[in-house]
mmCIF file with all atom_site columns, C-alpha atoms in Angstrom:
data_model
loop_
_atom_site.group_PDB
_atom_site.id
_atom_site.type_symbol
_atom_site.label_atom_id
_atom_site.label_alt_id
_atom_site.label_comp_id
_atom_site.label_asym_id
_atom_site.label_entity_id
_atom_site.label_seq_id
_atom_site.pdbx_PDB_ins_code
_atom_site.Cartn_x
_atom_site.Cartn_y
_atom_site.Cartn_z
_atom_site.occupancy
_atom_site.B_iso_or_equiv
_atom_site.pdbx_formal_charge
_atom_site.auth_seq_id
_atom_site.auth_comp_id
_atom_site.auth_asym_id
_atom_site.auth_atom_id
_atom_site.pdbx_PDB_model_num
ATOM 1   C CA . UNK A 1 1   ? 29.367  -23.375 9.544   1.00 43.00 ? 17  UNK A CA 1
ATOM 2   C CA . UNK A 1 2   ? 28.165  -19.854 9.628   1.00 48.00 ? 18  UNK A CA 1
ATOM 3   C CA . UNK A 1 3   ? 26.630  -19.723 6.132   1.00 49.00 ? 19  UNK A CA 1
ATOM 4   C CA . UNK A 1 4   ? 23.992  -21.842 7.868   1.00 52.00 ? 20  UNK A CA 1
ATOM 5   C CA . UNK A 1 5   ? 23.400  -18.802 9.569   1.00 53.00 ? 21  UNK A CA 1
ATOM 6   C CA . UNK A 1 6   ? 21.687  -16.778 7.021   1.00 54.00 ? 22  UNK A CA 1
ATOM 7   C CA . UNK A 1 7   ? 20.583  -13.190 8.173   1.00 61.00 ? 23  UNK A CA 1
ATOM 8   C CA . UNK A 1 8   ? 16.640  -12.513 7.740   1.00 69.00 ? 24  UNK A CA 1
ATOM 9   C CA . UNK A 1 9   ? 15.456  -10.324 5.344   1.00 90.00 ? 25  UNK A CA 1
ATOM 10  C CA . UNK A 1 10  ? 12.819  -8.519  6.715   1.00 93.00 ? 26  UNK A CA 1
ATOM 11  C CA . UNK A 1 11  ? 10.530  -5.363  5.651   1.00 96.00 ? 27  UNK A CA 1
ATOM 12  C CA . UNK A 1 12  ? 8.090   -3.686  7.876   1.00 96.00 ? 28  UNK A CA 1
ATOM 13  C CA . UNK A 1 13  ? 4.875   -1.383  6.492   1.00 97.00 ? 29  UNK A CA 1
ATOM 14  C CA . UNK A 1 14  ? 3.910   1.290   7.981   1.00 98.00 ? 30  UNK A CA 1
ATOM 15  C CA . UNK A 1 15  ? 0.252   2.637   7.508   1.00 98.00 ? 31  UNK A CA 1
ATOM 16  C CA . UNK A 1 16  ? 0.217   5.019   4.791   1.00 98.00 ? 32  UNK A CA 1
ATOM 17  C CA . UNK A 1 17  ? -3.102  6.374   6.076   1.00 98.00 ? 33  UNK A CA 1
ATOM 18  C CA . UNK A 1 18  ? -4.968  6.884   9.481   1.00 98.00 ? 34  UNK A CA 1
ATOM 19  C CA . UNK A 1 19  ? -7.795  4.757   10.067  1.00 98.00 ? 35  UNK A CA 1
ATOM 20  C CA . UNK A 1 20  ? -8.352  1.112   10.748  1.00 97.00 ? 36  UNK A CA 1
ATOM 21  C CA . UNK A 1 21  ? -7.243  -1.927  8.644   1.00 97.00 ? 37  UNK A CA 1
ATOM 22  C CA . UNK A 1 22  ? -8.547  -4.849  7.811   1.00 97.00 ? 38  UNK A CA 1
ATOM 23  C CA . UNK A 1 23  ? -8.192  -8.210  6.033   1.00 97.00 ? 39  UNK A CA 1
ATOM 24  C CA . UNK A 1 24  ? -7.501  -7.889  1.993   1.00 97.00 ? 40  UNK A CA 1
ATOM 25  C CA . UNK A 1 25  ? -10.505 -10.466 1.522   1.00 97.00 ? 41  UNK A CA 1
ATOM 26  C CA . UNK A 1 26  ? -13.062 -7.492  3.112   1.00 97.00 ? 42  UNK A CA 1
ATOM 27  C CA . UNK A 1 27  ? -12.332 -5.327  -0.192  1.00 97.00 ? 43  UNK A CA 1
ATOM 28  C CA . UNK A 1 28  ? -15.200 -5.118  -2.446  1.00 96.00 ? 44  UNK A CA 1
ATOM 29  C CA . UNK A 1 29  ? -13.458 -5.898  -5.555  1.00 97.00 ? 45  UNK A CA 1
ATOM 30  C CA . UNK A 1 30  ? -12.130 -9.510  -6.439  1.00 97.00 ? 46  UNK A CA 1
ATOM 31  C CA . UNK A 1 31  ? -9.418  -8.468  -7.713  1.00 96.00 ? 47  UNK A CA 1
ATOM 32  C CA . UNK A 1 32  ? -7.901  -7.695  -4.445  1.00 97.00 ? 48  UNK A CA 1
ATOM 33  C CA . UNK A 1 33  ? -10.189 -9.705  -1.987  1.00 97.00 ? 49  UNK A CA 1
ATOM 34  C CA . UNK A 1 34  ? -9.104  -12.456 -4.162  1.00 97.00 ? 50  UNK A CA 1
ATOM 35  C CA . UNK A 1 35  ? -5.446  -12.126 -4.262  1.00 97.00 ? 51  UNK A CA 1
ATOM 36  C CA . UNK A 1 36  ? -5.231  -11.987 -8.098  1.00 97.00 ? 52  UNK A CA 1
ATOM 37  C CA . UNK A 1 37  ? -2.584  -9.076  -7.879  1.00 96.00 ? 53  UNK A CA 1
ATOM 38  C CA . UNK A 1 38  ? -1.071  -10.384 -4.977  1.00 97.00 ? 54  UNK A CA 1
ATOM 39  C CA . UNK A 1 39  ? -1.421  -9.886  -0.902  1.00 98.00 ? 55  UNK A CA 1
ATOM 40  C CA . UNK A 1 40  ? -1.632  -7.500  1.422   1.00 98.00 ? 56  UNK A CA 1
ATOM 41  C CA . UNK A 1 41  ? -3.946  -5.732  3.501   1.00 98.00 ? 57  UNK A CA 1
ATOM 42  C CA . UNK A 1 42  ? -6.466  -3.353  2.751   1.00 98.00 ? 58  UNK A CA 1
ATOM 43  C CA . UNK A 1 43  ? -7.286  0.653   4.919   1.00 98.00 ? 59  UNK A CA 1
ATOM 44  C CA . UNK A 1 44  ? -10.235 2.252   5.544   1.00 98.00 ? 60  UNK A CA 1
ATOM 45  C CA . UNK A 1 45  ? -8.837  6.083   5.637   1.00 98.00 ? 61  UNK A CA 1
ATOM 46  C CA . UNK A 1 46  ? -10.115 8.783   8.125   1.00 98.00 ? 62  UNK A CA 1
ATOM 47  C CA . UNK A 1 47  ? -8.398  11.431  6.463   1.00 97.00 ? 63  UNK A CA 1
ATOM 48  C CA . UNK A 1 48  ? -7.518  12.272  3.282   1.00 98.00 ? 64  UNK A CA 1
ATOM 49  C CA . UNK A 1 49  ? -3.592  11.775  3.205   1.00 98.00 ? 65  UNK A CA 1
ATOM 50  C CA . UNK A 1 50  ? -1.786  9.049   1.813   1.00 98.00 ? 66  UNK A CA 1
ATOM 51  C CA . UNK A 1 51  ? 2.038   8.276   2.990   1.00 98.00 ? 67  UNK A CA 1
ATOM 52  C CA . UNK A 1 52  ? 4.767   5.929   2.224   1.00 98.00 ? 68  UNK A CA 1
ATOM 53  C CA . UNK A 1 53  ? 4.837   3.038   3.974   1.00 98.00 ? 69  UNK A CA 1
ATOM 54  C CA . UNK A 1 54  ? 8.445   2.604   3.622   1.00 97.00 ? 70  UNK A CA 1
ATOM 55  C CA . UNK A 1 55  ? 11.402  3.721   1.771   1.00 97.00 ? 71  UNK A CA 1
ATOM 56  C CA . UNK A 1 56  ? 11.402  3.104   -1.400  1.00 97.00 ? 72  UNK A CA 1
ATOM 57  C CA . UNK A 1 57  ? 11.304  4.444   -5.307  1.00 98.00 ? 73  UNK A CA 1
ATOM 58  C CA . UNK A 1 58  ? 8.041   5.651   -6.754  1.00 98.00 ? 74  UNK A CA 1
ATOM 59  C CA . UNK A 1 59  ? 7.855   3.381   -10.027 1.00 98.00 ? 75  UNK A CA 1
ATOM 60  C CA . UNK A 1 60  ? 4.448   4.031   -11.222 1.00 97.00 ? 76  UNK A CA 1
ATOM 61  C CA . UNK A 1 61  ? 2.050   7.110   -10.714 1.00 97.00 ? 77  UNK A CA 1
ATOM 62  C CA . UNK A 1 62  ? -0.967  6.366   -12.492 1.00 96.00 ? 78  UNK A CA 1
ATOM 63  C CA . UNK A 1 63  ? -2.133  8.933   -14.638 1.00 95.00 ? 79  UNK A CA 1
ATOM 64  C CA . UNK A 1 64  ? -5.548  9.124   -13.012 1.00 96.00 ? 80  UNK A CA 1
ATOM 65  C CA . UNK A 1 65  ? -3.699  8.899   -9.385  1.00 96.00 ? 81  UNK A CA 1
ATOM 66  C CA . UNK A 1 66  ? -5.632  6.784   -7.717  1.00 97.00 ? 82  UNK A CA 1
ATOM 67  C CA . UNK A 1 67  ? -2.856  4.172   -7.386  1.00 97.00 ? 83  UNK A CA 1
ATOM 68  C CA . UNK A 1 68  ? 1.127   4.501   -7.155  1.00 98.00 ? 84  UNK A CA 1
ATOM 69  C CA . UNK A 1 69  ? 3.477   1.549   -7.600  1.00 98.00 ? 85  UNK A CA 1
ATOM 70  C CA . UNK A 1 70  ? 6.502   1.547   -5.189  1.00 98.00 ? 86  UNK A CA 1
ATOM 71  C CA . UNK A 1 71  ? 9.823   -0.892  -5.095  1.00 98.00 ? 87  UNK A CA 1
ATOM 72  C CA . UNK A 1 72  ? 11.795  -1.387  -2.418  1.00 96.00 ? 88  UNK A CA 1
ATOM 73  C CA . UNK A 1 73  ? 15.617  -1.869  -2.100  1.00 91.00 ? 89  UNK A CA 1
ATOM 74  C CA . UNK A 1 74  ? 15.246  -5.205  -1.613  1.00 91.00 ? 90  UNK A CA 1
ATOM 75  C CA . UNK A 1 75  ? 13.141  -5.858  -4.620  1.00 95.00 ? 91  UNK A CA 1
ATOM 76  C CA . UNK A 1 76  ? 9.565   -5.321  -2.912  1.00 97.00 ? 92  UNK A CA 1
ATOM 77  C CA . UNK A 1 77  ? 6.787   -4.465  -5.467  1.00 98.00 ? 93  UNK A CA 1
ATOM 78  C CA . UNK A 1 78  ? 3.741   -2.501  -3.713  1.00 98.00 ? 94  UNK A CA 1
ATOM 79  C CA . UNK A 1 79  ? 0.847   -1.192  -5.294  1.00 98.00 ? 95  UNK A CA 1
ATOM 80  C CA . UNK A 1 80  ? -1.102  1.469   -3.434  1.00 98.00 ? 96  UNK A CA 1
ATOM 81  C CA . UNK A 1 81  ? -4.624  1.560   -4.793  1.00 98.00 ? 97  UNK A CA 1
ATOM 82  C CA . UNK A 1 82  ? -7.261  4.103   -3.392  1.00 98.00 ? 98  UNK A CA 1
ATOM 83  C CA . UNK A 1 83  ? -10.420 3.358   -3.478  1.00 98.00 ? 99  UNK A CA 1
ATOM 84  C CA . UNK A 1 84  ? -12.358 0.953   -5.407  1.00 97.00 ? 100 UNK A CA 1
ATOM 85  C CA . UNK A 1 85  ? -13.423 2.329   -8.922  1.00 96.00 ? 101 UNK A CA 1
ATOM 86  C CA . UNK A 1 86  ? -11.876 5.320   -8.522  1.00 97.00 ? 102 UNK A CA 1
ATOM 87  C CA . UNK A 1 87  ? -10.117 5.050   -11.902 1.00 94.00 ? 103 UNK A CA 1
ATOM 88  C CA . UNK A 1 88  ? -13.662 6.247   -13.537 1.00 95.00 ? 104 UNK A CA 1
ATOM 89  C CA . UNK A 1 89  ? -12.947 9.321   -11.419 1.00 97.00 ? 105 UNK A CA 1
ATOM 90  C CA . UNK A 1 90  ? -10.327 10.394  -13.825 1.00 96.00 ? 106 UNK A CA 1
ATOM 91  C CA . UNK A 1 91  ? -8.029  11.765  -11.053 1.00 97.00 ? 107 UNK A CA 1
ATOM 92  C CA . UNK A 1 92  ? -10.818 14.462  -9.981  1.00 97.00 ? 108 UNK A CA 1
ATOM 93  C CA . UNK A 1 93  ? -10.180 14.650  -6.239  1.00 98.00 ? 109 UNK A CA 1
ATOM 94  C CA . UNK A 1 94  ? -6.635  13.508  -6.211  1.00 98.00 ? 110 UNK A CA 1
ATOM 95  C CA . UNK A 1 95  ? -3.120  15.572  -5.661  1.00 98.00 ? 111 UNK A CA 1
ATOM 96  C CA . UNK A 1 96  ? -0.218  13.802  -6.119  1.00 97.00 ? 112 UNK A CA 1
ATOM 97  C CA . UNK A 1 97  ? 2.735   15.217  -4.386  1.00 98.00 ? 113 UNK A CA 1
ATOM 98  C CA . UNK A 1 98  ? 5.538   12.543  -6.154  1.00 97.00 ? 114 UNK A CA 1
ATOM 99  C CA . UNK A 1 99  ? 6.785   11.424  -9.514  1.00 96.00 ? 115 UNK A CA 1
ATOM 100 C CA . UNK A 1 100 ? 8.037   8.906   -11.084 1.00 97.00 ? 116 UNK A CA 1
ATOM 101 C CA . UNK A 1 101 ? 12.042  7.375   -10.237 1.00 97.00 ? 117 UNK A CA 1
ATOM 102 C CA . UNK A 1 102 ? 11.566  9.868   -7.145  1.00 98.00 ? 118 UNK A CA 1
ATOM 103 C CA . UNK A 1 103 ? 12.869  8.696   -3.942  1.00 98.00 ? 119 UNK A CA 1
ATOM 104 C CA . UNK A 1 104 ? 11.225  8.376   -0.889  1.00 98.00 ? 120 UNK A CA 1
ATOM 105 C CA . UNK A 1 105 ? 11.044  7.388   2.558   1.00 97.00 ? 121 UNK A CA 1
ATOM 106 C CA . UNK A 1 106 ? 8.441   6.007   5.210   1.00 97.00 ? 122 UNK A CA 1
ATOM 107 C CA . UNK A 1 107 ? 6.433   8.689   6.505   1.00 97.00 ? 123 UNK A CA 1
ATOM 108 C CA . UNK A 1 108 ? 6.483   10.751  3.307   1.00 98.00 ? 124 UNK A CA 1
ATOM 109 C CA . UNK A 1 109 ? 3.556   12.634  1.682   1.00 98.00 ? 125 UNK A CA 1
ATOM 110 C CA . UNK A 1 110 ? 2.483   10.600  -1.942  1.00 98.00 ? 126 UNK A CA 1
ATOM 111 C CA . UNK A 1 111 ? -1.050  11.904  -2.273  1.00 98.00 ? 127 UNK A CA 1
ATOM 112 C CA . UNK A 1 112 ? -3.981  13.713  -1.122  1.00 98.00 ? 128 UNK A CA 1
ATOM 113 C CA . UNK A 1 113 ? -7.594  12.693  -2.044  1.00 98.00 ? 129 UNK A CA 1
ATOM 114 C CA . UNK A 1 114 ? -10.997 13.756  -1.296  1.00 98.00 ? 130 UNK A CA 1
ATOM 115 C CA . UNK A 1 115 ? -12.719 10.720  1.393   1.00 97.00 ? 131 UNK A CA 1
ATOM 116 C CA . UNK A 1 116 ? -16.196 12.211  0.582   1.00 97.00 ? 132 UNK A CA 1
ATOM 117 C CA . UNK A 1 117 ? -15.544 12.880  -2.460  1.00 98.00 ? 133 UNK A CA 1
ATOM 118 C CA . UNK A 1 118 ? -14.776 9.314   -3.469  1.00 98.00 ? 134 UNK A CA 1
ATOM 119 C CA . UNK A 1 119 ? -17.500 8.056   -1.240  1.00 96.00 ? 135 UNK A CA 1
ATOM 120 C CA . UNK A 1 120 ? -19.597 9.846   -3.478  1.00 97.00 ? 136 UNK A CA 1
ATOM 121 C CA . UNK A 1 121 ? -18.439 9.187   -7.063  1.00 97.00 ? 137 UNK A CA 1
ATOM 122 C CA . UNK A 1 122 ? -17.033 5.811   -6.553  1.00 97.00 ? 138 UNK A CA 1
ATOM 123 C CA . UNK A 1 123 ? -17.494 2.423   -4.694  1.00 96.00 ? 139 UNK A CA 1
ATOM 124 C CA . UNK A 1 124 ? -15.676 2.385   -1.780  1.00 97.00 ? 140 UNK A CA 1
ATOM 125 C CA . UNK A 1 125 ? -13.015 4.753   0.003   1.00 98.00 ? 141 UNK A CA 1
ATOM 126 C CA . UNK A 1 126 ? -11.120 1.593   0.947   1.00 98.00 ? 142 UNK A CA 1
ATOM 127 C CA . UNK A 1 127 ? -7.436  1.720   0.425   1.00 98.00 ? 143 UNK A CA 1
ATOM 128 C CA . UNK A 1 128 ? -5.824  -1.842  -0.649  1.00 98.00 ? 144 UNK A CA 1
ATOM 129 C CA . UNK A 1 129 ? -2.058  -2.066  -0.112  1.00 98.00 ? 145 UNK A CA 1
ATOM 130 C CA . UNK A 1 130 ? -0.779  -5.384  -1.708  1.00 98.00 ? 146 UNK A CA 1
ATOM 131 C CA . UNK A 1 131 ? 2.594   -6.753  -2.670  1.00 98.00 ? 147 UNK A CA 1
ATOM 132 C CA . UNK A 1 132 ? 2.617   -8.067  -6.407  1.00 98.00 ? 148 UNK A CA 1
ATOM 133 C CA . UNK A 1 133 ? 5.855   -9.907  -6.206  1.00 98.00 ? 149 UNK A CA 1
ATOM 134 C CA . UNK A 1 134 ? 4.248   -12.781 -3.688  1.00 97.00 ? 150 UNK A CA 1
ATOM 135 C CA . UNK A 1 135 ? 7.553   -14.818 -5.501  1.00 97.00 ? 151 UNK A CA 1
ATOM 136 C CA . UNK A 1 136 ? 9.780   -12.701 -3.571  1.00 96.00 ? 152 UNK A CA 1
ATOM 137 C CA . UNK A 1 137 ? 8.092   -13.472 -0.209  1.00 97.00 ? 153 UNK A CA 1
ATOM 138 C CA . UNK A 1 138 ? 8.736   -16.250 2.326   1.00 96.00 ? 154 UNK A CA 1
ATOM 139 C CA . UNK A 1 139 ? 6.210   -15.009 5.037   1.00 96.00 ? 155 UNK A CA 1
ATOM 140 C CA . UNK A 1 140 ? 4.148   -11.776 5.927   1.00 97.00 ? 156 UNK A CA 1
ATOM 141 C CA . UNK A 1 141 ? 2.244   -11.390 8.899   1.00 97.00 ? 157 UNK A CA 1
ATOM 142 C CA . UNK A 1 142 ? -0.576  -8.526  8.406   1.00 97.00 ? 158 UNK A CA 1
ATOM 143 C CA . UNK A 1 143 ? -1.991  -6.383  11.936  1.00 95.00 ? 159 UNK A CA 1
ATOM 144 C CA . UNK A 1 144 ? -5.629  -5.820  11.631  1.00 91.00 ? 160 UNK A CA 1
ATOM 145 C CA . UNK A 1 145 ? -6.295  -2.699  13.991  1.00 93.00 ? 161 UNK A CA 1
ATOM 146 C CA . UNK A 1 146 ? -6.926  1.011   14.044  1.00 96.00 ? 162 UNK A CA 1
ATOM 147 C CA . UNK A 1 147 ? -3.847  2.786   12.446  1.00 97.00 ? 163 UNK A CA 1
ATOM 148 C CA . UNK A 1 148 ? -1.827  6.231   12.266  1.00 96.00 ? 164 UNK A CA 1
ATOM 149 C CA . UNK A 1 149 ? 1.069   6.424   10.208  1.00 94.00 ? 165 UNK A CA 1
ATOM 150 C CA . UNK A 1 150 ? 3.650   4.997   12.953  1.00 94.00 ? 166 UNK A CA 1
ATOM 151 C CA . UNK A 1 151 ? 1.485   1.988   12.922  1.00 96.00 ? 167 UNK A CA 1
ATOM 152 C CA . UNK A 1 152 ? 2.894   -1.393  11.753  1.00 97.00 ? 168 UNK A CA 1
ATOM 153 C CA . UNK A 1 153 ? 0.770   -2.949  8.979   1.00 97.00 ? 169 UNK A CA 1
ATOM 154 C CA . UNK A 1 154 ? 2.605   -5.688  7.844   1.00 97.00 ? 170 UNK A CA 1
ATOM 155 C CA . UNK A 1 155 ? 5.646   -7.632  8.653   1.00 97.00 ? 171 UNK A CA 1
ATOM 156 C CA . UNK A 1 156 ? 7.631   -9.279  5.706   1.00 96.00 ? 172 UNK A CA 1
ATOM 157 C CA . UNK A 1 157 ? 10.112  -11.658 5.140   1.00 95.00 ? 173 UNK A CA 1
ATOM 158 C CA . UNK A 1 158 ? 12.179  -11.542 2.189   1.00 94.00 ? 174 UNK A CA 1
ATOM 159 C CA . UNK A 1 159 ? 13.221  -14.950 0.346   1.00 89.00 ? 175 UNK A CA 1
#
């Protein structure tokens, strides 16, 4: 009788930026407004600081740092992208402050990148953050409001 019971699974994002978030469809690039990598929500930063939004393992810096790959212990993939086009940027104007396999936990500095910077050399400042194992996910609830980092994104239940 008590198998029926089945604990929830549950992850909770925290904002790895201050600003404001909105919905993942507002992102000028289809790649993300369209869900092709998966869902999520999308930032628009304030400041220049990017933090975890939960604990997790770094598994992917990309070598022009404008977007980290994360895994939770439960199995989580989330890919951190900032900006739109800022790949052409060629990591000018971004500090990474992880590696790769390195452990981390909510709250925890990844990156620093220069707002003006990309709002000049790129298309947009906006930071999505999407999870690209939607297989993995029986519901997520996303909060569209301004943010600090001990703001709740997104709400997540694990299948």
């Amino acid at each position: 009788m008590l198998g029926f019971f089945k604990k929830k699974k549950k992850l909770v994002l925290k904002s790895p930026v201050v600003g404001k978030s909105i919905d993942i469809t507002e992102v000028p690039d289809e790649v993300f407004s369209t869900k092709m990598v998966g869902d999520g929500i999308a930032l628009i930063p304030s400041e220049g600081k990017l933090y975890s939004p939960v604990d997790g393992k770094i598994v992917n810096v990309f070598p022009t740092k404008h977007a980290i790959g994360m895994e939770t212990q439960g199995g989580i993939e989330i890919l951190i992208h900032i900006g739109i086009d800022t790949v052409g940027m060629k990591g000018e104007g971004f500090t990474s402050h992880i590696e790769e396999n390195q452990k981390v936990n909510a709250g925890d500095l990844l990156m620093t990148f220069d707002i003006d910077l990309i709002e000049e050399k790129a298309q947009s400042s906006i930071i999505p953050v999407v999870i690209t194992n939607m297989e993995k996910v029986k519901s997520m609830q996303c909060y569209k409001e301004e943010v600090d980092i001990n703001s709740t994104i997104m709400e997540v239940e694990i299948s």
